[in-house]
Amino acid sequence: MELHDVWFVLIAVLWTGYFFLEGFDFGVGILTRLLARDRAEKRVLINTIGPVWDGNEVWLLTAGGATFAAFPEWYATLFSGFYLPLLVILVCLIIRGVAFEYRAKRPEESWQRNWETAIFWTSLLPAFLWGVTFGNIVRGVKIDADFEYVGSFWDLLNPYALLGGLVTLTLFTFHGTVFTALKTVGEIRERARRLALRVGLVTAVLASAFLLWTQAGNGDGTSLVALAVAVAALVAALLANRAGREGWSFTLSGITIVAAVAMLFLTLFPNVMPSTLDADWSLTVTNASSSPYTLKIMTWLAVIATPVVLLYQGWTYWVFRKRIGTQHIADPVH
């Protein structure tokens, strides 16, 4: 296996880790409007991800940086062609971070309500737009002989990509709902389990349609196995949630995300951005990659840094592993 193939796999792993972790993060943000009934319950939801949301975004930064360094042609075409949706995602992530930090800085109800509204929308929009983005990457876009995107913004809003956006939106919401059931106690935990069942059923229908469409267009035997794992894990997550096994439900919903993202990258390889104008104009792991020397240096850096990051993030989740409820929410002090 060549180094550019290795880095394609590593970038796939980074995106998978990002969607696994930020997926429930976005889901909890969406639940601040769908599940929480009062200010105390919104604080409970926000506190479940408070210690970890910023660490989860490290995976996005690493995935973007790795793409820039390992596949500069891919990075350039992707960020120029998908400029508007990626800019919206970036602005949402900035506002979302500010909202988490500033929400409790003042006691006025209007101040806190506005920041809570910001958390909801800046969680929902990226959850949808990431699906649209990756749907277009897998489907292919208008790339010319100079490896430049020559389509318009409206070309990105095709049925396949929009379905992909609905899948990530519902899947992340389901992932966040089972995470909430895992991390909370009392009535909010029970309502999260009931909501997870409803959201999960919608997710199962949308995800099955999207993955089958993907398999029919570009799939092979390996991607079919990933599809089967994703669907089976999602069904098992629903059954575990119904049985009150929140830990298993969360693990299985995570496996669903991992298998689904793996399937997308399996159907994409060896392309990184297919061209719908001419297959010879597609960006591949070969023509989009950096030099072997650059990839070699990156590999050694990844070998050294990755275990440190994983250990630190794992330690963070271990420290903040306890369940919380409204009884643990102290009165704010200003």
XYZ file of C-alpha atoms in Angstrom:
334
model
C 0.000 0.000 0.000
C 1.362 3.412 -1.005
C 1.557 6.290 1.461
C -1.200 8.208 -0.320
C -3.467 5.197 0.194
C -2.520 5.117 3.868
C -3.390 8.789 4.249
C -6.715 8.320 2.519
C -7.507 5.701 5.171
C -6.240 7.953 7.975
C -8.357 10.878 6.783
C -11.358 8.550 6.631
C -10.624 7.555 10.244
C -10.389 11.205 11.303
C -13.738 12.073 9.703
C -15.273 8.967 11.253
C -14.012 9.981 14.694
C -15.319 13.498 14.181
C -18.806 12.356 13.202
C -18.899 9.814 16.052
C -17.994 12.401 18.695
C -19.401 15.618 17.283
C -22.464 13.673 16.163
C -23.845 13.241 19.680
C -22.552 16.743 20.438
C -24.740 18.209 17.671
C -27.581 15.931 18.716
C -27.575 17.235 22.282
C -27.571 20.804 20.962
C -30.667 20.019 18.890
C -32.320 18.439 21.939
C -32.137 21.714 23.858
C -35.222 22.655 21.823
C -36.793 19.222 21.280
C -36.398 17.580 24.692
C -35.752 20.136 27.432
C -38.884 21.591 29.048
C -37.365 24.306 31.212
C -34.183 26.214 31.921
C -32.837 23.606 34.368
C -33.204 20.780 31.836
C -31.458 22.847 29.172
C -28.585 23.325 31.595
C -28.479 19.570 32.183
C -28.219 18.903 28.447
C -25.548 21.536 27.939
C -23.586 20.228 30.932
C -23.509 16.685 29.497
C -21.313 17.938 26.643
C -19.783 20.965 28.366
C -16.454 19.291 29.213
C -16.017 17.565 25.836
C -17.544 19.555 22.958
C -14.385 21.555 22.225
C -12.218 18.423 22.335
C -14.540 16.767 19.837
C -13.871 19.566 17.348
C -10.154 18.773 17.412
C -10.992 15.875 15.093
C -12.362 18.322 12.520
C -9.297 20.529 12.705
C -7.054 17.500 12.323
C -9.067 16.107 9.417
C -8.969 19.458 7.618
C -5.261 19.913 8.274
C -4.448 16.382 7.154
C -6.439 16.871 3.947
C -4.609 20.133 3.238
C -1.187 18.564 3.789
C -1.739 15.120 2.255
C -4.078 16.003 -0.633
C -3.705 19.716 -1.459
C -5.574 19.410 -4.783
C -8.518 17.810 -3.000
C -8.489 20.508 -0.324
C -8.313 23.335 -2.869
C -11.121 22.015 -5.067
C -13.301 21.086 -2.098
C -13.042 24.425 -0.303
C -13.411 26.506 -3.449
C -16.348 24.531 -4.856
C -18.130 24.035 -1.531
C -17.250 27.469 -0.216
C -20.729 28.584 0.861
C -21.872 25.475 2.815
C -18.455 25.106 4.452
C -18.463 28.795 5.376
C -21.899 28.394 6.974
C -20.589 25.405 8.952
C -17.536 27.395 10.089
C -19.636 30.380 11.195
C -22.007 28.037 13.037
C -19.148 26.378 14.902
C -17.758 29.773 15.924
C -21.122 31.065 17.177
C -21.797 27.735 18.876
C -18.575 27.903 20.847
C -19.288 31.493 21.887
C -22.814 30.470 22.914
C -21.542 27.725 25.210
C -19.114 30.101 26.881
C -21.305 33.227 27.138
C -24.736 31.752 27.876
C -24.302 31.846 31.675
C -22.361 35.126 31.857
C -25.498 37.165 32.602
C -28.625 36.251 34.604
C -31.267 37.817 32.325
C -33.649 35.245 30.877
C -33.634 36.886 27.438
C -29.829 36.761 27.309
C -29.728 33.038 28.110
C -32.684 32.227 25.851
C -30.996 33.899 22.856
C -27.792 31.921 23.353
C -29.785 28.703 23.758
C -31.508 29.451 20.446
C -28.077 29.943 18.906
C -26.917 26.559 20.244
C -29.949 24.867 18.679
C -29.539 26.352 15.198
C -25.740 26.102 15.129
C -26.078 22.419 15.978
C -28.858 21.694 13.484
C -27.375 23.451 10.441
C -23.925 21.771 10.516
C -25.556 18.390 11.199
C -27.520 18.815 7.963
C -24.809 20.474 5.863
C -22.161 17.848 6.586
C -24.446 15.253 5.020
C -25.025 17.476 1.979
C -21.279 18.016 1.626
C -20.283 14.366 1.813
C -23.222 13.370 -0.360
C -21.834 15.574 -3.126
C -18.284 14.304 -2.597
C -19.414 10.703 -3.067
C -21.862 11.440 -5.905
C -19.396 13.590 -7.798
C -19.465 17.209 -8.925
C -18.588 19.246 -12.007
C -14.784 19.258 -12.113
C -12.981 20.308 -15.293
C -9.640 19.253 -16.777
C -7.793 21.703 -14.490
C -9.310 19.990 -11.413
C -11.431 23.054 -10.686
C -15.076 23.030 -9.640
C -17.136 24.645 -12.392
C -20.637 24.041 -11.043
C -22.837 26.384 -9.037
C -24.121 26.364 -5.486
C -27.482 25.066 -6.705
C -25.799 22.011 -8.227
C -24.959 20.936 -4.686
C -28.644 20.846 -3.729
C -29.442 17.649 -5.606
C -31.801 14.943 -4.249
C -29.018 12.530 -3.274
C -27.075 15.139 -1.291
C -30.203 16.536 0.369
C -31.150 13.014 1.451
C -27.638 12.661 2.846
C -28.201 15.851 4.840
C -31.431 14.491 6.312
C -29.642 11.256 7.221
C -26.844 12.984 9.133
C -29.340 15.319 10.806
C -31.558 12.495 12.068
C -28.671 10.123 12.810
C -26.810 12.717 14.874
C -30.029 13.592 16.685
C -30.602 9.921 17.490
C -26.971 9.570 18.604
C -27.384 12.603 20.864
C -30.632 11.294 22.266
C -29.175 7.958 23.362
C -26.149 9.836 24.741
C -28.534 11.983 26.777
C -30.264 8.860 28.110
C -26.837 7.490 29.030
C -25.673 10.646 30.809
C -28.779 11.765 32.705
C -31.072 10.591 35.489
C -34.715 11.101 36.296
C -37.523 12.173 34.022
C -35.283 13.650 31.329
C -33.620 10.255 30.938
C -36.971 8.518 30.406
C -38.147 11.113 27.906
C -34.851 10.817 26.039
C -35.361 7.069 25.689
C -38.885 7.573 24.323
C -37.736 10.256 21.897
C -34.819 8.068 20.766
C -37.260 5.409 19.612
C -39.199 7.842 17.429
C -36.110 9.553 16.004
C -34.412 6.190 15.463
C -37.271 4.828 13.373
C -37.160 7.873 11.081
C -33.384 7.565 10.892
C -33.605 3.885 9.949
C -35.882 4.641 6.987
C -33.815 7.569 5.686
C -30.434 5.894 6.262
C -31.497 2.668 4.560
C -32.690 4.575 1.492
C -29.498 6.668 1.309
C -27.101 3.766 1.794
C -28.941 1.581 -0.716
C -28.819 4.436 -3.225
C -25.086 4.763 -2.584
C -24.551 1.022 -2.982
C -26.498 0.947 -6.241
C -24.435 3.792 -7.674
C -20.852 2.982 -6.659
C -20.849 0.018 -4.301
C -19.069 -3.329 -4.313
C -18.922 -6.319 -1.982
C -16.931 -4.514 0.704
C -19.256 -1.531 0.835
C -22.216 -3.913 0.975
C -20.771 -5.430 4.160
C -20.420 -1.933 5.655
C -24.029 -1.188 4.685
C -25.245 -4.353 6.385
C -23.279 -3.534 9.551
C -24.688 0.016 9.646
C -28.305 -1.114 9.277
C -27.930 -3.994 11.735
C -26.244 -1.761 14.326
C -28.981 0.848 14.026
C -31.722 -1.741 14.546
C -29.807 -3.194 17.500
C -29.390 0.301 18.971
C -33.162 0.764 18.861
C -33.724 -2.577 20.581
C -31.112 -1.806 23.248
C -32.706 1.579 23.877
C -36.124 -0.051 24.255
C -34.631 -2.481 26.780
C -33.117 0.365 28.805
C -29.505 -0.555 27.957
C -28.293 2.966 27.255
C -24.613 2.040 27.125
C -25.181 -0.582 24.453
C -27.555 1.696 22.575
C -24.984 4.491 22.446
C -22.221 2.099 21.384
C -24.371 0.634 18.626
C -25.476 4.038 17.348
C -21.782 4.923 17.198
C -21.089 1.745 15.216
C -23.836 2.821 12.819
C -22.021 6.096 12.184
C -18.653 4.359 11.811
C -20.006 1.784 9.336
C -21.935 4.392 7.321
C -18.929 6.714 6.986
C -16.712 3.733 6.136
C -19.138 2.783 3.376
C -18.970 6.276 1.879
C -15.179 6.225 1.772
C -15.145 2.667 0.401
C -17.401 3.684 -2.479
C -15.272 6.798 -3.050
C -11.822 5.132 -3.252
C -9.576 5.545 -5.256
C -11.253 8.865 -6.059
C -11.343 11.685 -3.575
C -13.657 13.862 -5.680
C -15.197 12.271 -8.778
C -15.945 14.455 -11.795
C -19.389 14.164 -13.346
C -18.123 15.802 -16.546
C -15.396 13.285 -17.381
C -14.073 10.388 -15.300
C -10.530 11.268 -16.401
C -10.886 14.641 -14.677
C -11.653 13.119 -11.297
C -9.375 13.816 -8.364
C -7.819 10.600 -7.098
C -5.484 9.597 -4.290
C -2.696 9.672 -6.864
C -3.145 12.956 -8.722
C -4.332 14.924 -5.671
C -1.649 13.860 -3.189
C 1.464 15.585 -1.899
C 4.971 14.322 -2.543
C 6.098 11.034 -0.955
C 8.548 12.945 1.243
C 5.767 15.138 2.647
C 3.597 12.111 3.321
C 6.497 10.354 5.038
C 7.073 13.263 7.441
C 3.336 13.456 8.156
C 3.246 9.747 8.920
C 5.950 10.023 11.569
C 4.217 13.027 13.155
C 0.925 11.125 13.246
C 2.577 8.114 14.872
C 3.953 10.310 17.659
C 1.008 12.671 18.256
C -2.060 10.470 17.778
C -1.630 8.247 20.885
C -1.155 11.330 23.077
C -4.368 12.927 21.794
C -6.348 9.694 22.197
C -5.104 9.159 25.752
C -5.922 12.715 26.781
C -9.398 12.650 25.258
C -10.114 9.235 26.741
C -9.058 10.517 30.167
C -11.428 13.493 29.781
C -14.398 11.238 29.084
C -13.449 9.023 32.042
C -13.300 11.963 34.456
C -16.718 13.272 33.360
C -18.422 9.876 33.092
C -21.069 10.376 35.815
C -24.770 10.875 35.120
C -26.336 14.223 35.998
C -29.857 15.548 36.559
C -31.656 18.706 37.510
C -30.808 18.069 41.182
C -27.133 18.576 40.316
C -27.700 22.011 38.796
C -26.658 24.725 41.234
C -28.200 28.178 41.236
C -26.134 30.516 39.054
C -23.882 32.986 40.823
C -23.175 36.339 39.140
